[in-house]
Each structure stands twice: as C-alpha cells, then as structure tokens.
Amino acid sequence: MLNSLAAGRHLALRIVIAQLVVAVVAGLAFSLQGRPAALAAFGGALIVAIATALLAARAFSALGGAGATFTRFLVGMILRWIVLIGGLALILVQWKLPPLPALAGLVAGYAVNVFAFRFKG
C-alpha cells in the first residue's frame, strides 16, 4: 500500500512539473502577440498546475480507509475547481487579459494529463 501512495505522489509531482514547463512554453509562444497574451497563456496554464498540486496534496496526504481517502479526494477536487474558476475570473475579469490565450494555456495545461497517463512508464 505504501508503494502505491508513493507512486501516486511521484506521478503527481511529474505532472505538476510538466504543467509548469507547459505554462512557460505557452507564455513564450503567445509572447509573439504581446505581453497581455503571453501573461494570459502563462496564467491559464499556471492555474491548472496549481489546481493539480492542490488536488494531489489532498489526495495523497496520508494513508487511511476508503471513506477517508474518498473524502480527501473530493475535497481536493473542490479545491481544484475553486482555483480554476477563481484563477480564470482573475485573469479575465480582474486583469482583463485576452480570453483566447488564457483558454489556450488552460487547455495546454490539461493536455499534459492526457500525455502523462499515456506515457507514464
């Protein structure tokens, strides 16, 4: 049981690091359109990385029974959605950054999950 918890933590760390790299790449890619677009793309991917880190921190915090593990996972998912919605609101409403680069960064950040689970070996 300890190995699966350690493996989950390791995979979550790899995904968060990959999402941070994608955030930098998305920001650099949109820098051709100007600073606001670059910040929006970087921010969109960054909030995905932060949300994933929060989910992983809650889900893999400790060993426990099935009920406690499920509760930790649900709390992590709620935190993830709060960060995602709040971060997008901050990017789009508060800072008034362009929406298309922000959504492109968000999608790029989530694309890491698809590739991480496909090539986790």
Coordinates of N, CA, C and O in Angstrom, one line a residue:
M1 N 0.8 -1.2 0.0 CA 0.0 0.0 0.0 C 0.9 1.3 0.0 O 0.5 2.2 -0.6
L2 N 2.0 1.2 0.7 CA 2.8 2.4 0.7 C 3.4 2.7 -0.7 O 3.7 3.8 -1.0
N3 N 3.7 1.6 -1.5 CA 4.2 1.9 -2.8 C 3.3 2.6 -3.7 O 3.7 3.4 -4.5
S4 N 2.0 2.3 -3.6 CA 1.0 2.9 -4.5 C 0.9 4.4 -4.1 O 0.7 5.2 -4.9
L5 N 0.9 4.7 -2.8 CA 0.9 6.1 -2.3 C 2.1 6.9 -2.8 O 2.0 8.0 -3.3
A6 N 3.3 6.2 -2.7 CA 4.5 6.9 -3.2 C 4.5 7.0 -4.7 O 4.9 8.1 -5.2
A7 N 4.0 6.0 -5.4 CA 3.9 6.1 -6.9 C 2.9 7.2 -7.3 O 3.2 7.9 -8.2
G8 N 1.8 7.4 -6.6 CA 0.9 8.4 -6.9 C 1.5 9.8 -6.6 O 1.3 10.7 -7.4
R9 N 2.2 9.9 -5.5 CA 2.9 11.2 -5.3 C 3.9 11.5 -6.4 O 4.0 12.7 -6.8
H10 N 4.6 10.5 -6.8 CA 5.7 10.7 -7.8 C 5.0 11.1 -9.1 O 5.5 12.0 -9.8
L11 N 4.0 10.5 -9.5 CA 3.3 10.8 -10.7 C 2.7 12.2 -10.7 O 2.8 13.0 -11.6
A12 N 2.1 12.5 -9.6 CA 1.5 13.9 -9.4 C 2.6 15.0 -9.5 O 2.4 16.0 -10.1
L13 N 3.8 14.7 -8.9 CA 4.9 15.7 -9.0 C 5.3 15.8 -10.4 O 5.6 16.9 -10.9
R14 N 5.5 14.7 -11.1 CA 5.9 14.8 -12.5 C 4.9 15.6 -13.4 O 5.2 16.4 -14.2
I15 N 3.6 15.4 -13.1 CA 2.6 16.1 -13.9 C 2.6 17.6 -13.6 O 2.5 18.4 -14.5
V16 N 2.8 17.9 -12.3 CA 2.8 19.4 -12.0 C 4.0 20.0 -12.6 O 4.0 21.1 -13.1
I17 N 5.2 19.3 -12.5 CA 6.4 19.9 -13.2 C 6.2 20.1 -14.7 O 6.5 21.1 -15.3
A18 N 5.6 19.1 -15.3 CA 5.3 19.2 -16.7 C 4.3 20.3 -17.0 O 4.5 21.0 -18.0
Q19 N 3.4 20.5 -16.2 CA 2.4 21.6 -16.4 C 3.1 22.9 -16.2 O 2.7 23.9 -16.9
L20 N 4.0 23.0 -15.3 CA 4.8 24.3 -15.2 C 5.6 24.6 -16.4 O 5.7 25.7 -16.8
V21 N 6.2 23.5 -17.0 CA 7.0 23.7 -18.2 C 6.1 24.1 -19.3 O 6.4 25.0 -20.1
V22 N 4.9 23.5 -19.4 CA 4.0 23.9 -20.5 C 3.5 25.3 -20.3 O 3.3 26.1 -21.2
A23 N 3.4 25.8 -19.0 CA 3.0 27.2 -18.8 C 4.0 28.1 -19.3 O 3.7 29.2 -20.0
V24 N 5.3 27.8 -19.1 CA 6.3 28.7 -19.6 C 6.3 28.7 -21.1 O 6.5 29.7 -21.8
V25 N 6.2 27.5 -21.7 CA 6.2 27.4 -23.2 C 5.0 28.1 -23.8 O 5.1 28.8 -24.8
A26 N 3.8 28.0 -23.2 CA 2.6 28.7 -23.7 C 2.8 30.2 -23.6 O 2.5 30.9 -24.5
G27 N 3.4 30.7 -22.5 CA 3.7 32.1 -22.3 C 4.7 32.6 -23.4 O 4.5 33.6 -24.0
L28 N 5.7 31.8 -23.7 CA 6.7 32.2 -24.7 C 6.0 32.1 -26.1 O 6.3 33.0 -26.9
A29 N 5.2 31.2 -26.3 CA 4.5 31.1 -27.6 C 3.6 32.3 -27.9 O 3.6 32.8 -29.0
F30 N 2.9 32.7 -26.9 CA 2.0 33.8 -27.1 C 2.7 35.2 -26.9 O 2.0 36.2 -27.1
S31 N 3.9 35.1 -26.6 CA 4.7 36.4 -26.5 C 4.8 37.1 -27.8 O 5.0 38.3 -27.9
L32 N 4.6 36.4 -28.9 CA 4.6 37.0 -30.2 C 3.4 37.9 -30.4 O 3.5 38.8 -31.2
Q33 N 2.4 37.7 -29.7 CA 1.2 38.5 -29.8 C 1.2 39.7 -28.8 O 0.2 40.5 -28.7
G34 N 2.2 39.7 -27.9 CA 2.3 40.8 -27.0 C 2.3 40.3 -25.6 O 2.0 39.1 -25.3
R35 N 2.6 41.2 -24.7 CA 2.7 40.9 -23.2 C 1.4 40.4 -22.6 O 1.4 39.4 -21.9
P36 N 0.2 41.1 -22.9 CA -1.0 40.6 -22.3 C -1.3 39.2 -22.7 O -1.8 38.4 -21.9
A37 N -1.1 38.8 -24.0 CA -1.4 37.5 -24.4 C -0.5 36.5 -23.8 O -0.9 35.4 -23.4
A38 N 0.8 36.8 -23.7 CA 1.7 35.9 -23.0 C 1.4 35.7 -21.6 O 1.4 34.6 -21.1
L39 N 1.0 36.8 -20.9 CA 0.6 36.6 -19.4 C -0.7 35.8 -19.3 O -0.8 35.0 -18.4
A40 N -1.6 36.0 -20.2 CA -2.9 35.2 -20.2 C -2.6 33.7 -20.4 O -3.1 32.9 -19.7
A41 N -1.8 33.4 -21.4 CA -1.5 32.0 -21.7 C -0.7 31.4 -20.5 O -1.0 30.2 -20.1
F42 N 0.3 32.1 -20.0 CA 1.1 31.6 -18.9 C 0.1 31.4 -17.6 O 0.2 30.4 -17.0
G43 N -0.7 32.4 -17.4 CA -1.6 32.3 -16.2 C -2.6 31.2 -16.4 O -2.9 30.5 -15.4
G44 N -3.1 30.9 -17.6 CA -4.1 29.9 -17.8 C -3.5 28.5 -17.5 O -4.1 27.7 -16.9
A45 N -2.3 28.3 -18.0 CA -1.6 27.0 -17.7 C -1.1 26.9 -16.2 O -1.1 25.8 -15.6
L46 N -0.8 28.1 -15.7 CA -0.3 28.1 -14.3 C -1.4 27.7 -13.3 O -1.1 27.0 -12.3
I47 N -2.6 28.2 -13.5 CA -3.7 27.8 -12.6 C -4.0 26.4 -12.7 O -4.4 25.8 -11.7
V48 N -3.8 25.7 -13.8 CA -4.0 24.3 -13.9 C -2.9 23.6 -13.1 O -3.3 22.6 -12.4
A49 N -1.7 24.0 -13.1 CA -0.7 23.4 -12.3 C -0.9 23.6 -10.8 O -0.7 22.6 -10.1
I50 N -1.3 24.8 -10.5 CA -1.6 25.0 -9.0 C -2.8 24.1 -8.6 O -2.8 23.5 -7.5
A51 N -3.8 24.0 -9.4 CA -5.0 23.2 -9.1 C -4.6 21.8 -9.0 O -5.1 21.1 -8.0
T52 N -3.8 21.3 -9.9 CA -3.4 19.9 -9.8 C -2.5 19.6 -8.6 O -2.6 18.6 -7.9
A53 N -1.7 20.6 -8.2 CA -0.8 20.4 -7.0 C -1.7 20.4 -5.7 O -1.5 19.6 -4.8
L54 N -2.7 21.2 -5.7 CA -3.7 21.2 -4.5 C -4.4 19.8 -4.4 O -4.5 19.3 -3.4
L55 N -4.9 19.4 -5.6 CA -5.6 18.1 -5.6 C -4.7 17.0 -5.1 O -5.0 16.1 -4.3
A56 N -3.5 17.0 -5.7 CA -2.5 15.9 -5.3 C -2.1 16.0 -3.8 O -2.0 15.0 -3.1
A57 N -2.0 17.2 -3.3 CA -1.6 17.4 -1.9 C -2.7 16.8 -1.0 O -2.4 16.2 0.0
R58 N -3.9 17.0 -1.4 CA -5.0 16.5 -0.5 C -5.2 15.0 -0.7 O -5.4 14.2 0.2
A59 N -5.2 14.5 -2.0 CA -5.5 13.1 -2.3 C -4.4 12.2 -1.8 O -4.7 11.1 -1.3
F60 N -3.1 12.6 -1.8 CA -2.0 11.7 -1.4 C -1.4 12.2 -0.1 O -0.2 11.9 0.2
S61 N -2.2 12.8 0.8 CA -1.6 13.3 2.0 C -1.3 12.2 3.1 O -0.3 12.3 3.8
A62 N -2.1 11.2 3.2 CA -1.9 10.1 4.2 C -2.6 8.9 3.8 O -3.6 8.9 3.0
L63 N -2.2 7.8 4.4 CA -3.0 6.5 4.3 C -4.2 6.6 5.2 O -4.3 7.3 6.2
G64 N -5.2 5.9 4.8 CA -6.4 5.8 5.5 C -7.4 4.8 4.9 O -7.1 4.2 3.9
G65 N -8.6 4.8 5.5 CA -9.6 3.9 4.9 C -10.2 4.5 3.7 O -9.9 5.6 3.2
A66 N -11.1 3.7 3.1 CA -11.7 4.1 1.8 C -12.5 5.4 1.9 O -12.4 6.2 1.1
G67 N -13.2 5.5 3.0 CA -14.0 6.7 3.2 C -13.2 7.9 3.4 O -13.5 9.0 2.8
A68 N -12.1 7.8 4.2 CA -11.3 9.0 4.4 C -10.5 9.4 3.1 O -10.4 10.6 2.8
T69 N -10.1 8.4 2.3 CA -9.4 8.6 1.1 C -10.3 9.3 0.1 O -10.0 10.3 -0.6
F70 N -11.6 8.8 0.0 CA -12.6 9.4 -0.9 C -12.9 10.8 -0.5 O -13.0 11.7 -1.3
T71 N -13.0 11.1 0.8 CA -13.3 12.4 1.3 C -12.1 13.4 0.9 O -12.4 14.5 0.5
R72 N -10.9 12.9 1.1 CA -9.7 13.8 0.8 C -9.7 14.1 -0.7 O -9.4 15.2 -1.1
F73 N -10.1 13.1 -1.5 CA -10.1 13.3 -3.0 C -11.2 14.3 -3.3 O -11.0 15.2 -4.2
L74 N -12.4 14.2 -2.7 CA -13.5 15.1 -3.0 C -13.1 16.5 -2.6 O -13.4 17.5 -3.3
V75 N -12.5 16.7 -1.5 CA -12.1 18.0 -1.0 C -11.0 18.6 -2.0 O -11.1 19.7 -2.3
G76 N -10.1 17.7 -2.4 CA -9.1 18.1 -3.4 C -9.8 18.6 -4.7 O -9.4 19.6 -5.3
M77 N -10.8 17.8 -5.2 CA -11.5 18.2 -6.4 C -12.2 19.6 -6.2 O -12.2 20.4 -7.1
I78 N -12.8 19.8 -5.1 CA -13.5 21.0 -4.8 C -12.5 22.2 -4.8 O -12.7 23.2 -5.4
L79 N -11.3 22.0 -4.2 CA -10.3 23.0 -4.2 C -9.8 23.3 -5.6 O -9.5 24.4 -6.0
R80 N -9.7 22.2 -6.4 CA -9.2 22.3 -7.8 C -10.2 23.2 -8.6 O -9.7 24.1 -9.3
W81 N -11.5 23.0 -8.4 CA -12.4 23.8 -9.2 C -12.5 25.2 -8.7 O -12.6 26.2 -9.5
I82 N -12.3 25.4 -7.4 CA -12.3 26.8 -6.9 C -11.1 27.5 -7.4 O -11.2 28.7 -7.9
V83 N -9.9 26.9 -7.5 CA -8.7 27.5 -8.0 C -8.9 27.8 -9.5 O -8.5 28.9 -10.0
L84 N -9.5 26.9 -10.3 CA -9.6 27.0 -11.7 C -10.6 28.2 -12.0 O -10.3 29.1 -12.8
I85 N -11.8 28.2 -11.4 CA -12.8 29.2 -11.7 C -12.3 30.6 -11.1 O -12.4 31.6 -11.8
G86 N -11.7 30.6 -9.9 CA -11.2 31.8 -9.4 C -10.0 32.4 -10.2 O -9.9 33.6 -10.4
G87 N -9.1 31.5 -10.6 CA -8.0 31.9 -11.4 C -8.4 32.5 -12.8 O -7.9 33.5 -13.2
L88 N -9.4 31.8 -13.4 CA -9.9 32.3 -14.7 C -10.6 33.6 -14.5 O -10.5 34.6 -15.4
A89 N -11.3 33.8 -13.4 CA -12.0 35.0 -13.2 C -11.0 36.1 -12.9 O -11.2 37.3 -13.4
L90 N -10.0 35.8 -12.2 CA -8.9 36.8 -12.0 C -8.2 37.2 -13.3 O -8.0 38.4 -13.6
I91 N -7.9 36.3 -14.2 CA -7.3 36.6 -15.4 C -8.2 37.4 -16.4 O -7.8 38.4 -17.0
L92 N -9.4 36.9 -16.5 CA -10.3 37.5 -17.5 C -11.0 38.8 -17.0 O -11.2 39.7 -17.7
V93 N -11.5 38.8 -15.7 CA -12.3 39.9 -15.2 C -11.4 40.9 -14.5 O -11.5 42.1 -14.8
Q94 N -10.6 40.5 -13.6 CA -9.8 41.5 -12.8 C -8.7 42.1 -13.6 O -8.6 43.3 -13.6
W95 N -7.9 41.3 -14.3 CA -6.8 41.8 -15.0 C -7.1 42.1 -16.5 O -6.2 42.7 -17.2
K96 N -8.3 41.7 -16.9 CA -8.7 42.0 -18.3 C -7.7 41.5 -19.4 O -7.5 42.3 -20.3
L97 N -7.2 40.3 -19.2 CA -6.3 39.8 -20.2 C -7.1 39.1 -21.3 O -8.3 38.7 -21.1
P98 N -6.5 38.9 -22.5 CA -7.3 38.3 -23.6 C -7.7 36.9 -23.2 O -7.0 36.1 -22.7
P99 N -9.0 36.5 -23.6 CA -9.5 35.2 -23.2 C -9.0 34.1 -24.0 O -8.8 33.0 -23.5
L100 N -8.7 34.3 -25.3 CA -8.3 33.1 -26.1 C -6.9 32.6 -25.7 O -6.8 31.4 -25.5
P101 N -5.9 33.4 -25.4 CA -4.6 32.8 -24.9 C -4.8 32.2 -23.5 O -4.2 31.2 -23.2
A102 N -5.7 32.8 -22.7 CA -5.9 32.1 -21.4 C -6.5 30.8 -21.5 O -6.1 29.8 -20.8
L103 N -7.5 30.6 -22.4 CA -8.1 29.3 -22.6 C -7.1 28.3 -23.3 O -7.1 27.1 -23.0
A104 N -6.3 28.9 -24.2 CA -5.3 28.0 -24.8 C -4.3 27.5 -23.8 O -3.9 26.3 -23.8
G105 N -3.9 28.4 -22.9 CA -3.0 27.9 -21.8 C -3.7 26.9 -20.9 O -3.0 25.9 -20.5
L106 N -4.9 27.1 -20.6 CA -5.7 26.2 -19.8 C -5.8 24.8 -20.5 O -5.5 23.7 -19.8
V107 N -6.1 24.8 -21.7 CA -6.1 23.5 -22.5 C -4.8 22.8 -22.6 O -4.6 21.6 -22.4
A108 N -3.7 23.6 -22.8 CA -2.4 23.1 -22.9 C -2.0 22.5 -21.5 O -1.3 21.4 -21.5
G109 N -2.4 23.1 -20.4 CA -2.1 22.6 -19.1 C -2.8 21.2 -18.9 O -2.2 20.3 -18.3
Y110 N -4.0 21.1 -19.3 CA -4.7 19.9 -19.2 C -4.3 18.8 -20.1 O -4.4 17.6 -19.9
A111 N -3.7 19.2 -21.3 CA -3.2 18.2 -22.2 C -2.1 17.4 -21.6 O -1.8 16.3 -22.0
V112 N -1.4 18.0 -20.7 CA -0.3 17.3 -20.0 C -0.8 16.0 -19.3 O -0.2 15.0 -19.4
N113 N -2.0 16.1 -18.7 CA -2.6 15.0 -18.1 C -2.8 13.8 -19.0 O -2.5 12.6 -18.7
V114 N -3.3 14.1 -20.2 CA -3.5 13.0 -21.2 C -2.2 12.3 -21.6 O -2.1 11.1 -21.6
F115 N -1.2 13.1 -21.8 CA 0.1 12.5 -22.2 C 0.8 11.9 -21.0 O 1.5 10.9 -21.2
A116 N 0.7 12.4 -19.9 CA 1.3 11.8 -18.7 C 0.8 10.5 -18.4 O 1.5 9.5 -18.0
F117 N -0.5 10.3 -18.5 CA -1.1 9.0 -18.2 C -0.9 8.0 -19.4 O -0.9 6.8 -19.2
R118 N -0.7 8.5 -20.5 CA -0.5 7.6 -21.7 C 0.9 7.1 -21.7 O 1.2 6.0 -22.0
F119 N 1.9 8.0 -21.3 CA 3.3 7.6 -21.3 C 3.9 7.6 -20.0 O 5.0 8.2 -19.7
K120 N 3.3 7.0 -19.0 CA 3.8 7.1 -17.6 C 4.9 6.2 -17.3 O 5.5 6.3 -16.2
G121 N 5.3 5.3 -18.2 CA 6.4 4.4 -18.0 C 7.7 5.0 -18.0 O 8.6 5.2 -17.3

